[in-house]
Coordinates of N, CA and C in Angstrom, one line a residue:
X1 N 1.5 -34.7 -0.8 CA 0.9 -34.8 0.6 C -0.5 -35.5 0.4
X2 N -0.7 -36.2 1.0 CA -2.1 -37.1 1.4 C -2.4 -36.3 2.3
X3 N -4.1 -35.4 1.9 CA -4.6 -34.7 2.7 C -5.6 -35.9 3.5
X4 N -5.7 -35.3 4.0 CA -6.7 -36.1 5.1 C -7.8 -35.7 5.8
X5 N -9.0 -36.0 6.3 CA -10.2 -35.8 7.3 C -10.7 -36.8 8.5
X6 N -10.6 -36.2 9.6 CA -11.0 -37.3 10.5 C -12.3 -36.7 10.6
X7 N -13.2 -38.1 10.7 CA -14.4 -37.7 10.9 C -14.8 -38.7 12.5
X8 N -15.2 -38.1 13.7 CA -15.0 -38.7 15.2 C -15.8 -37.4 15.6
X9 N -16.7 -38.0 16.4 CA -17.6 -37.0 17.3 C -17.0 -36.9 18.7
X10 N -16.0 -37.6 19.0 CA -15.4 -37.5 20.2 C -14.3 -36.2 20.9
X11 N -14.4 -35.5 20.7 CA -13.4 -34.4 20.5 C -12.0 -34.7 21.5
X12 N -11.9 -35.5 22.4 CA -10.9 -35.9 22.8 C -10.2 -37.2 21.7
X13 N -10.8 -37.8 21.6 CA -10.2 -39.2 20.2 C -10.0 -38.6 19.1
X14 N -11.0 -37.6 18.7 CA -10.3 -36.5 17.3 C -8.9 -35.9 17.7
X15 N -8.6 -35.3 18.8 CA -7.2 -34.6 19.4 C -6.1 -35.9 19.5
X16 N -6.4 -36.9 19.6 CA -5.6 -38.1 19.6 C -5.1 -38.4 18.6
X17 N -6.2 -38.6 17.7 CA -6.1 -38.9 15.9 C -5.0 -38.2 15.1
X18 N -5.3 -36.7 16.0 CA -4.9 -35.4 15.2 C -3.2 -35.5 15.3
X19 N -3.2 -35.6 16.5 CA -1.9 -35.5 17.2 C -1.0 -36.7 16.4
X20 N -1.5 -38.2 16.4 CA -0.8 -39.5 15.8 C -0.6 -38.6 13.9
X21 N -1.2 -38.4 13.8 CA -1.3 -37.7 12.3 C -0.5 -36.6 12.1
X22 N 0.0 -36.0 12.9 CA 1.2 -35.3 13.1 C 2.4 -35.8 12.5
X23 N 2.4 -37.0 13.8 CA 3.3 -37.7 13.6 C 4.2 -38.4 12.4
X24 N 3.4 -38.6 11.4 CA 3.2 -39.2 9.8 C 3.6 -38.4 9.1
X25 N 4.9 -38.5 8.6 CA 5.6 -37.9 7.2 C 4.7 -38.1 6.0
X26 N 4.2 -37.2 5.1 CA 3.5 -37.4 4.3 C 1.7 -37.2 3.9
X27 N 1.6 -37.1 5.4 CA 0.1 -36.7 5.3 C -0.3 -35.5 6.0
X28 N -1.7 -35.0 5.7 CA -2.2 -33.2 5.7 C -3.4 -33.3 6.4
X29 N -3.6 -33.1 7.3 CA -5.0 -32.6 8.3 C -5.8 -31.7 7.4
X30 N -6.5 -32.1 6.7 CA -7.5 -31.0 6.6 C -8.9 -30.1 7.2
X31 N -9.5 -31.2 8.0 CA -10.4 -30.9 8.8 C -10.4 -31.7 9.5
X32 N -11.8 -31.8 10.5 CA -12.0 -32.3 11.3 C -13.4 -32.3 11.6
X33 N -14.5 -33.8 11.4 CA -15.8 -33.2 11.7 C -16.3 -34.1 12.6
X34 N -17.0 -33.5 13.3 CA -17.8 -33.9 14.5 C -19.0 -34.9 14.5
X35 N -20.1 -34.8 12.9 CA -21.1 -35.1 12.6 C -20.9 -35.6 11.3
X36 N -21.9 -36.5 10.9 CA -22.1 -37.3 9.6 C -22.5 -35.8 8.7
X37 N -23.2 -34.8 9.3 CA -23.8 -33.6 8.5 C -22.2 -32.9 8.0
X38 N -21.9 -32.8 9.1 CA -20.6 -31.8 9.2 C -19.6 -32.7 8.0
X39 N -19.4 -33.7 8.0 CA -18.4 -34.8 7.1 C -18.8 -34.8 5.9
X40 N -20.5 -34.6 5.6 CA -20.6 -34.2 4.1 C -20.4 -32.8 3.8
X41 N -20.4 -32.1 4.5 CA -19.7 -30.9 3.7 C -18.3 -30.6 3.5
X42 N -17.7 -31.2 4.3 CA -16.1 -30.9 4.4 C -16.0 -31.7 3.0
X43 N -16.4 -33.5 2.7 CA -16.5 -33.9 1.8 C -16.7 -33.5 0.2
X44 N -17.4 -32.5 0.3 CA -18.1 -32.0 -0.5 C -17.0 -31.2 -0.8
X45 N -16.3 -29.8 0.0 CA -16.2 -28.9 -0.7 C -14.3 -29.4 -0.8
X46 N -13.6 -30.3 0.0 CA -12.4 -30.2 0.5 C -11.8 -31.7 -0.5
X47 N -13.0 -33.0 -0.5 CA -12.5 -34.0 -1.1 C -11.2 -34.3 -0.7
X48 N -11.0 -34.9 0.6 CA -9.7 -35.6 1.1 C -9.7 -36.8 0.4
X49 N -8.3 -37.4 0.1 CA -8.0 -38.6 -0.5 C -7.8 -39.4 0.8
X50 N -7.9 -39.5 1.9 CA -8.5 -40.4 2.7 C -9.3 -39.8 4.0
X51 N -9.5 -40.8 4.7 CA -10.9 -40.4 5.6 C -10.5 -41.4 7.0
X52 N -10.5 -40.9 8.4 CA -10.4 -41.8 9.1 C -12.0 -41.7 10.1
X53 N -12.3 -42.6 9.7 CA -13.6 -42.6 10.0 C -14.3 -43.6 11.0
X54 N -15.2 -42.7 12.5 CA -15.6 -43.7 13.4 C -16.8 -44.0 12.7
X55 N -17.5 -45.5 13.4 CA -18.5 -45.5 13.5 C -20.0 -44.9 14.1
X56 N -19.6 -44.6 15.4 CA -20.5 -44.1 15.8 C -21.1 -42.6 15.7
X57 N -22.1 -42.2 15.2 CA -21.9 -40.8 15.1 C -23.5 -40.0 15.3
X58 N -23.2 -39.0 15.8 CA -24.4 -38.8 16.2 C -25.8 -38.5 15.1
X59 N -25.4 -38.8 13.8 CA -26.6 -38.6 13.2 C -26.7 -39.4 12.1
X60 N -25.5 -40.4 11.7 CA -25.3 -41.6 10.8 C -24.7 -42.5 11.5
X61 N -24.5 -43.5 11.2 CA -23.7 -44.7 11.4 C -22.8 -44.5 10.5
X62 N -21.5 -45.0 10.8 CA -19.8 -44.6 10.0 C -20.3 -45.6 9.1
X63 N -20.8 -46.6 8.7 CA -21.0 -47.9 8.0 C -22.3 -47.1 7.0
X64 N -23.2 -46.4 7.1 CA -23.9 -46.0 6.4 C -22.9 -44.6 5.2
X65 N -22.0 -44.0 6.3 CA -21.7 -43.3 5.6 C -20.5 -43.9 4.6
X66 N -19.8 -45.0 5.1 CA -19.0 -45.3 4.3 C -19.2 -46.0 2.9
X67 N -21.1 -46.2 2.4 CA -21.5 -46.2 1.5 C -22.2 -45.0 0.8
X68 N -22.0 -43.6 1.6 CA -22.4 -42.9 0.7 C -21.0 -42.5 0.0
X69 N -20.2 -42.5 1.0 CA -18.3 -42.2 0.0 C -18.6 -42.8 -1.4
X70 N -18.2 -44.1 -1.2 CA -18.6 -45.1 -2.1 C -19.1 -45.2 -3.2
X71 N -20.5 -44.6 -2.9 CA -21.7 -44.2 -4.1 C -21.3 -42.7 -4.6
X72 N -20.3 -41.5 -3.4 CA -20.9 -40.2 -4.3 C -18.8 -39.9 -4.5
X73 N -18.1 -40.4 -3.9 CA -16.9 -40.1 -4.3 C -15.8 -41.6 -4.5
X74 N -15.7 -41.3 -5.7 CA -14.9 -42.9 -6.1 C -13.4 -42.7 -5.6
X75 N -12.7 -41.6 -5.5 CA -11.4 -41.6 -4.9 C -11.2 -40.9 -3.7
X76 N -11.9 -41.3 -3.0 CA -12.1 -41.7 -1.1 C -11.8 -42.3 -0.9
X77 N -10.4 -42.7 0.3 CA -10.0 -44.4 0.7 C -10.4 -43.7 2.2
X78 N -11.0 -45.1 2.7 CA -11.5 -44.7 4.3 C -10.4 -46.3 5.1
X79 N -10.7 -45.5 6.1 CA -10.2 -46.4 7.4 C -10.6 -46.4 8.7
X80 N -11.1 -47.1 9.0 CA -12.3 -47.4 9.9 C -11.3 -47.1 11.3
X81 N -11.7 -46.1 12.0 CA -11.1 -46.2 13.7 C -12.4 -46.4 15.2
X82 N -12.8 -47.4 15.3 CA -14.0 -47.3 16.0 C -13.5 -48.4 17.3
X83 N -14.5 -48.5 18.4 CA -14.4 -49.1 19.9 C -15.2 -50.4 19.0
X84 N -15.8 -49.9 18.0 CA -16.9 -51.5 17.5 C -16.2 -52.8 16.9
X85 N -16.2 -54.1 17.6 CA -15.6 -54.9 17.1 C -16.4 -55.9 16.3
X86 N -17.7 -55.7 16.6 CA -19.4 -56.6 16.2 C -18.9 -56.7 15.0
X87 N -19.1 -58.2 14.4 CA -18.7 -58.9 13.5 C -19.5 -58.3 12.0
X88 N -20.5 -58.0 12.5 CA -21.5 -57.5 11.2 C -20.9 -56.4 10.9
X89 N -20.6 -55.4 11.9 CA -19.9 -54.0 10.9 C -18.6 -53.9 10.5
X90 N -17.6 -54.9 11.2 CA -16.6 -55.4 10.5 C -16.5 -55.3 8.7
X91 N -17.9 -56.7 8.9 CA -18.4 -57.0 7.8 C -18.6 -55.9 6.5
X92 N -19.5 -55.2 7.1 CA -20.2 -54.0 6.3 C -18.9 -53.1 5.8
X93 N -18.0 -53.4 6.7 CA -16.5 -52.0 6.4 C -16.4 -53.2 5.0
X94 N -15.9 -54.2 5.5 CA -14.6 -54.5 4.3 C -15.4 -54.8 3.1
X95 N -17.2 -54.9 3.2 CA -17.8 -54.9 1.9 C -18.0 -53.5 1.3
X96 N -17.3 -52.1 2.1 CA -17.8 -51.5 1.4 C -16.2 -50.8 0.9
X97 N -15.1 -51.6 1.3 CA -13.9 -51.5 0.3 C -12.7 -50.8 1.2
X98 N -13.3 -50.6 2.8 CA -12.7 -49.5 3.7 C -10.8 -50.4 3.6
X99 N -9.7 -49.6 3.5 CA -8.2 -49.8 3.4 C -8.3 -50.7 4.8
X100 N -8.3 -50.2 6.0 CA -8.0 -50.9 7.3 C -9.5 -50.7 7.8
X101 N -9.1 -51.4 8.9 CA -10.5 -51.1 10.2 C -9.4 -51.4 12.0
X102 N -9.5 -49.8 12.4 CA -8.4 -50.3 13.9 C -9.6 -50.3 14.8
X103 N -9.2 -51.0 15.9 CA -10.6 -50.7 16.9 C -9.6 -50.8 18.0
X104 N -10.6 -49.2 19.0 CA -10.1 -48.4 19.6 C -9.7 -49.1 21.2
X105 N -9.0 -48.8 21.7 CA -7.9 -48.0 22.1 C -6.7 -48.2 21.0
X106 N -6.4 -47.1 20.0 CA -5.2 -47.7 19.1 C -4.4 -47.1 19.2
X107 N -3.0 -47.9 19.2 CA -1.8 -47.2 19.9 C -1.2 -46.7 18.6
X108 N -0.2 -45.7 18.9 CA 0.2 -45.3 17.9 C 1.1 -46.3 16.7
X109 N 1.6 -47.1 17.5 CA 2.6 -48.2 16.5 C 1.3 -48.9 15.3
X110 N 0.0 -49.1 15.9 CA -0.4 -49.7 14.9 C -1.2 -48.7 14.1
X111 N -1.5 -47.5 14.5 CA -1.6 -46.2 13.6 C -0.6 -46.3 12.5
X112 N 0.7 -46.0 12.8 CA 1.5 -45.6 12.0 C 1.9 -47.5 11.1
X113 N 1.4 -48.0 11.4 CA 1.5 -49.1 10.4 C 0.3 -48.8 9.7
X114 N -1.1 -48.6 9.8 CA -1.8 -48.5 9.1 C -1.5 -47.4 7.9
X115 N -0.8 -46.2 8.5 CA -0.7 -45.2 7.6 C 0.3 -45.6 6.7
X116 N 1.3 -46.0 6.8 CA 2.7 -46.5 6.2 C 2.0 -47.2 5.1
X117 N 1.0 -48.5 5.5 CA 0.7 -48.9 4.3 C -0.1 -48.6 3.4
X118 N -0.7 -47.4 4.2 CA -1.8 -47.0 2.9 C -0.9 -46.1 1.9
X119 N 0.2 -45.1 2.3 CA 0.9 -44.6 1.8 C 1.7 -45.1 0.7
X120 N 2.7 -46.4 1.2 CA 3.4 -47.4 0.5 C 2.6 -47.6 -0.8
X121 N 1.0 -48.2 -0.8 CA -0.1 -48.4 -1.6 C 0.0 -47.6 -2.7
X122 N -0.8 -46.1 -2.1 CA -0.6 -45.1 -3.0 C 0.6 -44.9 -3.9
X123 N 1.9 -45.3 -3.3 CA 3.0 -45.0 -4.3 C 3.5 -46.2 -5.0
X124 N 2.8 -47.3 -4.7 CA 3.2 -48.2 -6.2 C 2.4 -48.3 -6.6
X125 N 1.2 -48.0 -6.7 CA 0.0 -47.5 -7.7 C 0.7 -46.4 -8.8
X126 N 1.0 -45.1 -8.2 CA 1.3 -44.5 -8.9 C 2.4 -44.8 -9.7
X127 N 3.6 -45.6 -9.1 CA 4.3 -46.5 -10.1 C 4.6 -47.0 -11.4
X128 N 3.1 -47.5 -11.2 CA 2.9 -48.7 -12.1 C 2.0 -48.0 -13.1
X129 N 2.5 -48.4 -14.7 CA 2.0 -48.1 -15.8 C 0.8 -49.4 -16.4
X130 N 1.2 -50.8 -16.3 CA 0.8 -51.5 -15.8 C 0.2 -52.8 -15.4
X131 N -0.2 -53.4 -15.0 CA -0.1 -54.4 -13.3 C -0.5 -55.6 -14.2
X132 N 0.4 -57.0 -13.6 CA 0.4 -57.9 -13.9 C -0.8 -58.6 -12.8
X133 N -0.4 -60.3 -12.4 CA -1.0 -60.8 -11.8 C -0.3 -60.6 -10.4
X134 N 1.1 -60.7 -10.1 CA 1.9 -60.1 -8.9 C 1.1 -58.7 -8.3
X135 N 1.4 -58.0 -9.3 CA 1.4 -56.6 -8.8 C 0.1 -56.4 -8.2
X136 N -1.0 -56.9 -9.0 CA -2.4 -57.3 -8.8 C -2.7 -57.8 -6.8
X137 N -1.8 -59.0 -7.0 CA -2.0 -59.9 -5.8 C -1.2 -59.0 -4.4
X138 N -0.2 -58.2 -4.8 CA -0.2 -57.6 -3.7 C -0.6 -56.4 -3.0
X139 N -1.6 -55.9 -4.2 CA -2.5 -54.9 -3.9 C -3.6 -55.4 -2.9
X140 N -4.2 -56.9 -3.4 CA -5.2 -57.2 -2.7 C -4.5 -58.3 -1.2
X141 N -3.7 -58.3 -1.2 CA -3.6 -59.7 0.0 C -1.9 -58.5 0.5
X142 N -2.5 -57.4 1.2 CA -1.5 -56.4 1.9 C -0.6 -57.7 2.4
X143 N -1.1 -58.6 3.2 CA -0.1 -59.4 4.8 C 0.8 -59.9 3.7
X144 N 0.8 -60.3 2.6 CA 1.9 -61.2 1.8 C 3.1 -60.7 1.6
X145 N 3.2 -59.2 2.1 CA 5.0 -58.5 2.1 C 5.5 -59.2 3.0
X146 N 4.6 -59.2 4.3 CA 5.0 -59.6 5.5 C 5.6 -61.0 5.5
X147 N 5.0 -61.8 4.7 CA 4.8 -63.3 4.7 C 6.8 -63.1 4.0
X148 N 6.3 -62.8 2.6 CA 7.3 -62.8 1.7 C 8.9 -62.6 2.4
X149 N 9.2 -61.1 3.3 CA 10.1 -60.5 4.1 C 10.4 -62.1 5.0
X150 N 9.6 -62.4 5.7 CA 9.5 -63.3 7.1 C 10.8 -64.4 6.5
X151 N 10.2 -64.6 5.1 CA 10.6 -65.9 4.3 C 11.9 -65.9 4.0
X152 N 12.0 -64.6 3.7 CA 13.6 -64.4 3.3 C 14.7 -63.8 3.8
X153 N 13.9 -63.7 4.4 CA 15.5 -62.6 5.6 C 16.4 -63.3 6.0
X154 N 16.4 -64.6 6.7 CA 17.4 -65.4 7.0 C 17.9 -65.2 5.6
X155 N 17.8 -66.0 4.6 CA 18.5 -66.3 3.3 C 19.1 -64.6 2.5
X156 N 19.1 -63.5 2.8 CA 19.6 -62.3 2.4 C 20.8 -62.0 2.9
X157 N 21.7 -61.7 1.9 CA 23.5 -61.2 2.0 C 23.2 -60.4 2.8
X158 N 24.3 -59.9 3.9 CA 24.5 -58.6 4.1 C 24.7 -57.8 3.4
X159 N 24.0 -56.0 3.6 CA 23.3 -55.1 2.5 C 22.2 -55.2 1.6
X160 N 21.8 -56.7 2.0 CA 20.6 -56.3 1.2 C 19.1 -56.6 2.0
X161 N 18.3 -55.4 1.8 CA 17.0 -55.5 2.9 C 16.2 -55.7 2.3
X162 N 15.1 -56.8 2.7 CA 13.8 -57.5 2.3 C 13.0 -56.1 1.4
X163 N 12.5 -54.9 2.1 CA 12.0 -54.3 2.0 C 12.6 -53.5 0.5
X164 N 13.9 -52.8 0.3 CA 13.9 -52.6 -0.7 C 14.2 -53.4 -1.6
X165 N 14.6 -54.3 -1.5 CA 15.0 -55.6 -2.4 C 13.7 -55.6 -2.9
X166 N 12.1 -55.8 -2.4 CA 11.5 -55.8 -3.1 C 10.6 -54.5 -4.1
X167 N 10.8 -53.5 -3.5 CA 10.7 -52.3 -4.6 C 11.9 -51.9 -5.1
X168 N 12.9 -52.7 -5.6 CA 13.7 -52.2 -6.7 C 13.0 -53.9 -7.8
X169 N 12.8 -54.7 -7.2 CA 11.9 -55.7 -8.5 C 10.7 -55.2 -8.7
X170 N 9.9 -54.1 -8.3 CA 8.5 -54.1 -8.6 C 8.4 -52.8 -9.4
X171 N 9.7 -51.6 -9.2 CA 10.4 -50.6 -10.1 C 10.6 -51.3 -11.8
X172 N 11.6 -52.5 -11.0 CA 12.1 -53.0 -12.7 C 10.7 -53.5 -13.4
X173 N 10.0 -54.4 -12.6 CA 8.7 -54.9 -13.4 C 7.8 -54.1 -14.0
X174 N 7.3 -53.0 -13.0 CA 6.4 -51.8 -13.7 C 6.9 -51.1 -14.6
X175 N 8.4 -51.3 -15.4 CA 8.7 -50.3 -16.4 C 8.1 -51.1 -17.6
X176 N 7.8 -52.8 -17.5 CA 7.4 -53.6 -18.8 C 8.9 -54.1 -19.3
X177 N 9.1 -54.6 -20.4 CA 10.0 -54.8 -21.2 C 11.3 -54.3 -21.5
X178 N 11.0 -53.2 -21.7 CA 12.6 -52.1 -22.4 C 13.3 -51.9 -21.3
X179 N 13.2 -52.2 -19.9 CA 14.6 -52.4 -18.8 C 14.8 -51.3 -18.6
X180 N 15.7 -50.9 -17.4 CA 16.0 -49.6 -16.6 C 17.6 -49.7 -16.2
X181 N 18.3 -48.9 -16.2 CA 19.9 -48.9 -15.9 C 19.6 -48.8 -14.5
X182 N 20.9 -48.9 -13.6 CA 21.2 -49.0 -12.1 C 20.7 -47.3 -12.0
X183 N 21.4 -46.4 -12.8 CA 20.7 -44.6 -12.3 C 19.8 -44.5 -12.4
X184 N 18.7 -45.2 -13.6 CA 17.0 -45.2 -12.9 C 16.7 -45.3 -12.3
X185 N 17.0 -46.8 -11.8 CA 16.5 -47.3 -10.8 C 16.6 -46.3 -9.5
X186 N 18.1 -46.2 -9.2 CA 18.3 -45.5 -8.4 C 17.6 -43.9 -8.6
X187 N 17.2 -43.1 -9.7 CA 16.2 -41.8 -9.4 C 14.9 -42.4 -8.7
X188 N 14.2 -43.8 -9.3 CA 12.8 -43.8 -8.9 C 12.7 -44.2 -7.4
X189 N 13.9 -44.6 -6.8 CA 13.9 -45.1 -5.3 C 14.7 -44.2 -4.4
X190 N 15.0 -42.8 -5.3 CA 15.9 -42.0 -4.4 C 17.0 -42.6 -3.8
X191 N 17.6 -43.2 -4.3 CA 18.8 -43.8 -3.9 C 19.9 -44.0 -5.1
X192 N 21.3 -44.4 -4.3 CA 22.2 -43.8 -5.5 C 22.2 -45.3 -6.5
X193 N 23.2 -44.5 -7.5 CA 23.6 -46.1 -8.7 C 23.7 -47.1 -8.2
X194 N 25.0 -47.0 -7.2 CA 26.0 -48.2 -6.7 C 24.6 -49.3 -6.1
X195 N 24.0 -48.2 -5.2 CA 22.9 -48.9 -4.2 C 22.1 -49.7 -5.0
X196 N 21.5 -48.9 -6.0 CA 20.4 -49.9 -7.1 C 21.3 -51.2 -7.9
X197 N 22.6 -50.9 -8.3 CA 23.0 -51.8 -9.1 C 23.4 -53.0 -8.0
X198 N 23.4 -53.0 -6.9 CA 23.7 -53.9 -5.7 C 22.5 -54.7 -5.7
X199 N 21.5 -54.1 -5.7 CA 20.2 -54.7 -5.8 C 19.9 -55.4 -6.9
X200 N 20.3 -54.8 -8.0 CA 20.2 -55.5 -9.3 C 20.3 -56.8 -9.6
X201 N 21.7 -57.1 -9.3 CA 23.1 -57.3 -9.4 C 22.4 -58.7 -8.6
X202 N 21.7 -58.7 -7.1 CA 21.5 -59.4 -6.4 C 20.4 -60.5 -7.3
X203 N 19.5 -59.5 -7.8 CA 18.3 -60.0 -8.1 C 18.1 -60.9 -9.5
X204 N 19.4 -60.5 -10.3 CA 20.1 -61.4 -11.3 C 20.5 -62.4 -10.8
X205 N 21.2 -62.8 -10.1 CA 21.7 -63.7 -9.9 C 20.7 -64.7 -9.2
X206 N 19.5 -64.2 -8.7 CA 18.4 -65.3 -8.4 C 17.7 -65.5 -9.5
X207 N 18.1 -64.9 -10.4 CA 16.9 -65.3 -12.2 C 15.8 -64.8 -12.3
X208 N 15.6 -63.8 -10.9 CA 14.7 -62.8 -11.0 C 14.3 -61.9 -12.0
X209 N 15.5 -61.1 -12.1 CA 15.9 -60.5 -13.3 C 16.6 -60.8 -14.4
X210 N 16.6 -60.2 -15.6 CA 17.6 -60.3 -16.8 C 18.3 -58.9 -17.0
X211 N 19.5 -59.2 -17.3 CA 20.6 -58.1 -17.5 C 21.0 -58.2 -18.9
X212 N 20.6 -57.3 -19.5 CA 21.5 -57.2 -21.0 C 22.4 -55.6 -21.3
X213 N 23.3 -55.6 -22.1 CA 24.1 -54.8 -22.9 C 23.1 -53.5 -23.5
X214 N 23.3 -52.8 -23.1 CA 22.5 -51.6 -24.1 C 23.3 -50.6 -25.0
X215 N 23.7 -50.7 -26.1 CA 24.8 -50.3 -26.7 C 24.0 -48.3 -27.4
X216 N 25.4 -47.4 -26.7 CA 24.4 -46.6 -27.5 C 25.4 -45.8 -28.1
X217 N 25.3 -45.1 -28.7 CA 26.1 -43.9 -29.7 C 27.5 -43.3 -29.0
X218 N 27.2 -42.7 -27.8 CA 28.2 -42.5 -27.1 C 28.9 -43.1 -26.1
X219 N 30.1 -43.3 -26.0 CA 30.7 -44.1 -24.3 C 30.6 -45.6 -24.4
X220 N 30.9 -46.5 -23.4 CA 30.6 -48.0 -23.3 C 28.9 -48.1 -23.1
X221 N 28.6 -49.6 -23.6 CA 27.4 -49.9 -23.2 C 27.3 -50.0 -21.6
X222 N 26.0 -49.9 -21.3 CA 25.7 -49.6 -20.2 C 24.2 -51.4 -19.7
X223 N 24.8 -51.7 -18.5 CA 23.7 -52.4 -18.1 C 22.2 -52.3 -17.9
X224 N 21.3 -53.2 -18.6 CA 19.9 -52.8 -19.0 C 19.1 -53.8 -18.4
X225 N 18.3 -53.4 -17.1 CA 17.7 -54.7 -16.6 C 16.4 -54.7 -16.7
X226 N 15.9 -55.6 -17.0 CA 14.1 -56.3 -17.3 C 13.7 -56.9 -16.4
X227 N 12.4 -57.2 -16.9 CA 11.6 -58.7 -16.1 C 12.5 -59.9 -17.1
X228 N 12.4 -61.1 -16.4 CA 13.1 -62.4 -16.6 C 12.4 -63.5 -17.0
X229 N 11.8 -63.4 -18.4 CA 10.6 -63.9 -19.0 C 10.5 -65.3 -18.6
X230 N 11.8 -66.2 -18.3 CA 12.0 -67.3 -18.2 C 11.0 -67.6 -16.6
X231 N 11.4 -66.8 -15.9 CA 11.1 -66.9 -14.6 C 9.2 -66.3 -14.6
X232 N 8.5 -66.2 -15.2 CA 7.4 -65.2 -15.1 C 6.5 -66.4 -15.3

């Protein structure tokens, strides 16, 4: 679970917050603070792995505080939810590393996209042993799934979805070299053999992947897929 703190002096927009955050498979309310004072101590004693954080506050500015995160806790991801659209604090967010910035009135659909991808994030980080120049580039440039999906969907067989199509190649990539059978694949994506070797299977045949023979002591060899050095 991704615990969480909303930090909003508004106590009606905090019950909003709270409520959309409900909503979200995956993530934990932990508090709730009213004040930049109040947000360092919850900070202090509770350390949420994210923070949804306004700007306005009655005794910091969200932009001041999003540099004290910064300076006093290095595994703090914030996300800016404020009515402020002023280009300078924009600024100041994404120079001080904030995941998103929504500005307010925010509906739930783009809530729950912000959350989705902070979450998505967190788990191919965790993933990954690790990270090439890909894996790199789509940590930093989020919109390029979007781009990538957009691009290929006309051109995908039926059964096969942009979205896992590409985390079963970014599964095979993050293992390195030594390759993963259709059943790994399928444990690391919760999904079954047949499903991953479909994927596989697909992703071979674009030269994405390499498939070899993995011959072992007992039973028939079993298929062993890698990165596709040719293609890299």
């Amino acid at each position: 679970m991704i615990e969480v703190l909303i930090i909003e002096d508004d106590r009606r927009v905090a019950e909003i917050n709270r409520r959309f955050l409900e909503k979200m498979k995956g993530f934990k309310l932990i508090a709730i603070a009213c004040s930049g004072e109040e947000a360092k101590e919850y900070l202090e004693v509770m350390r949420p792995q994210l923070v949804l954080l306004d700007v306005y506050l009655p005794d910091i500015s969200g932009s001041d505080l999003v540099w004290y995160i910064r300076e006093t806790y290095k595994n703090i991801d914030i996300i800016m939810m404020t009515a402020s659209g002023e280009t300078g604090i924009v600024q100041e967010a994404l120079r001080g590393g904030v995941f998103d910035y929504l500005v307010k009135p925010i509906t739930l659909d783009r809530f729950r996209q912000s959350l989705d991808k902070y979450k998505e994030r967190v788990q191919f980080i965790h993933s990954m042993k690790v990270m090439g120049q890909d894996e790199v580039d789509y940590l930093i440039h989020r919109g390029a799934r979007e781009e990538i999906e957009g691009s290929h969907t006309m051109s995908l067989p039926k059964g096969i979805d942009p979205t896992t199509l590409e985390k079963v190649e970014r599964v095979v990539l993050g293992n390195g070299e030594s390759g993963l059978t259709a059943e790994q694949v399928g444990r690391k994506l919760g999904a079954s053999r047949t499903t991953a070797r479909r994927y596989l299977e697909y992703l071979v045949s674009m030269e994405r992947l390499r498939a070899d023979l993995a011959y072992g002591t007992i039973g028939r060899p079993e298929r062993r897929y890698g990165m596709n050095v040719d293609n890299m």
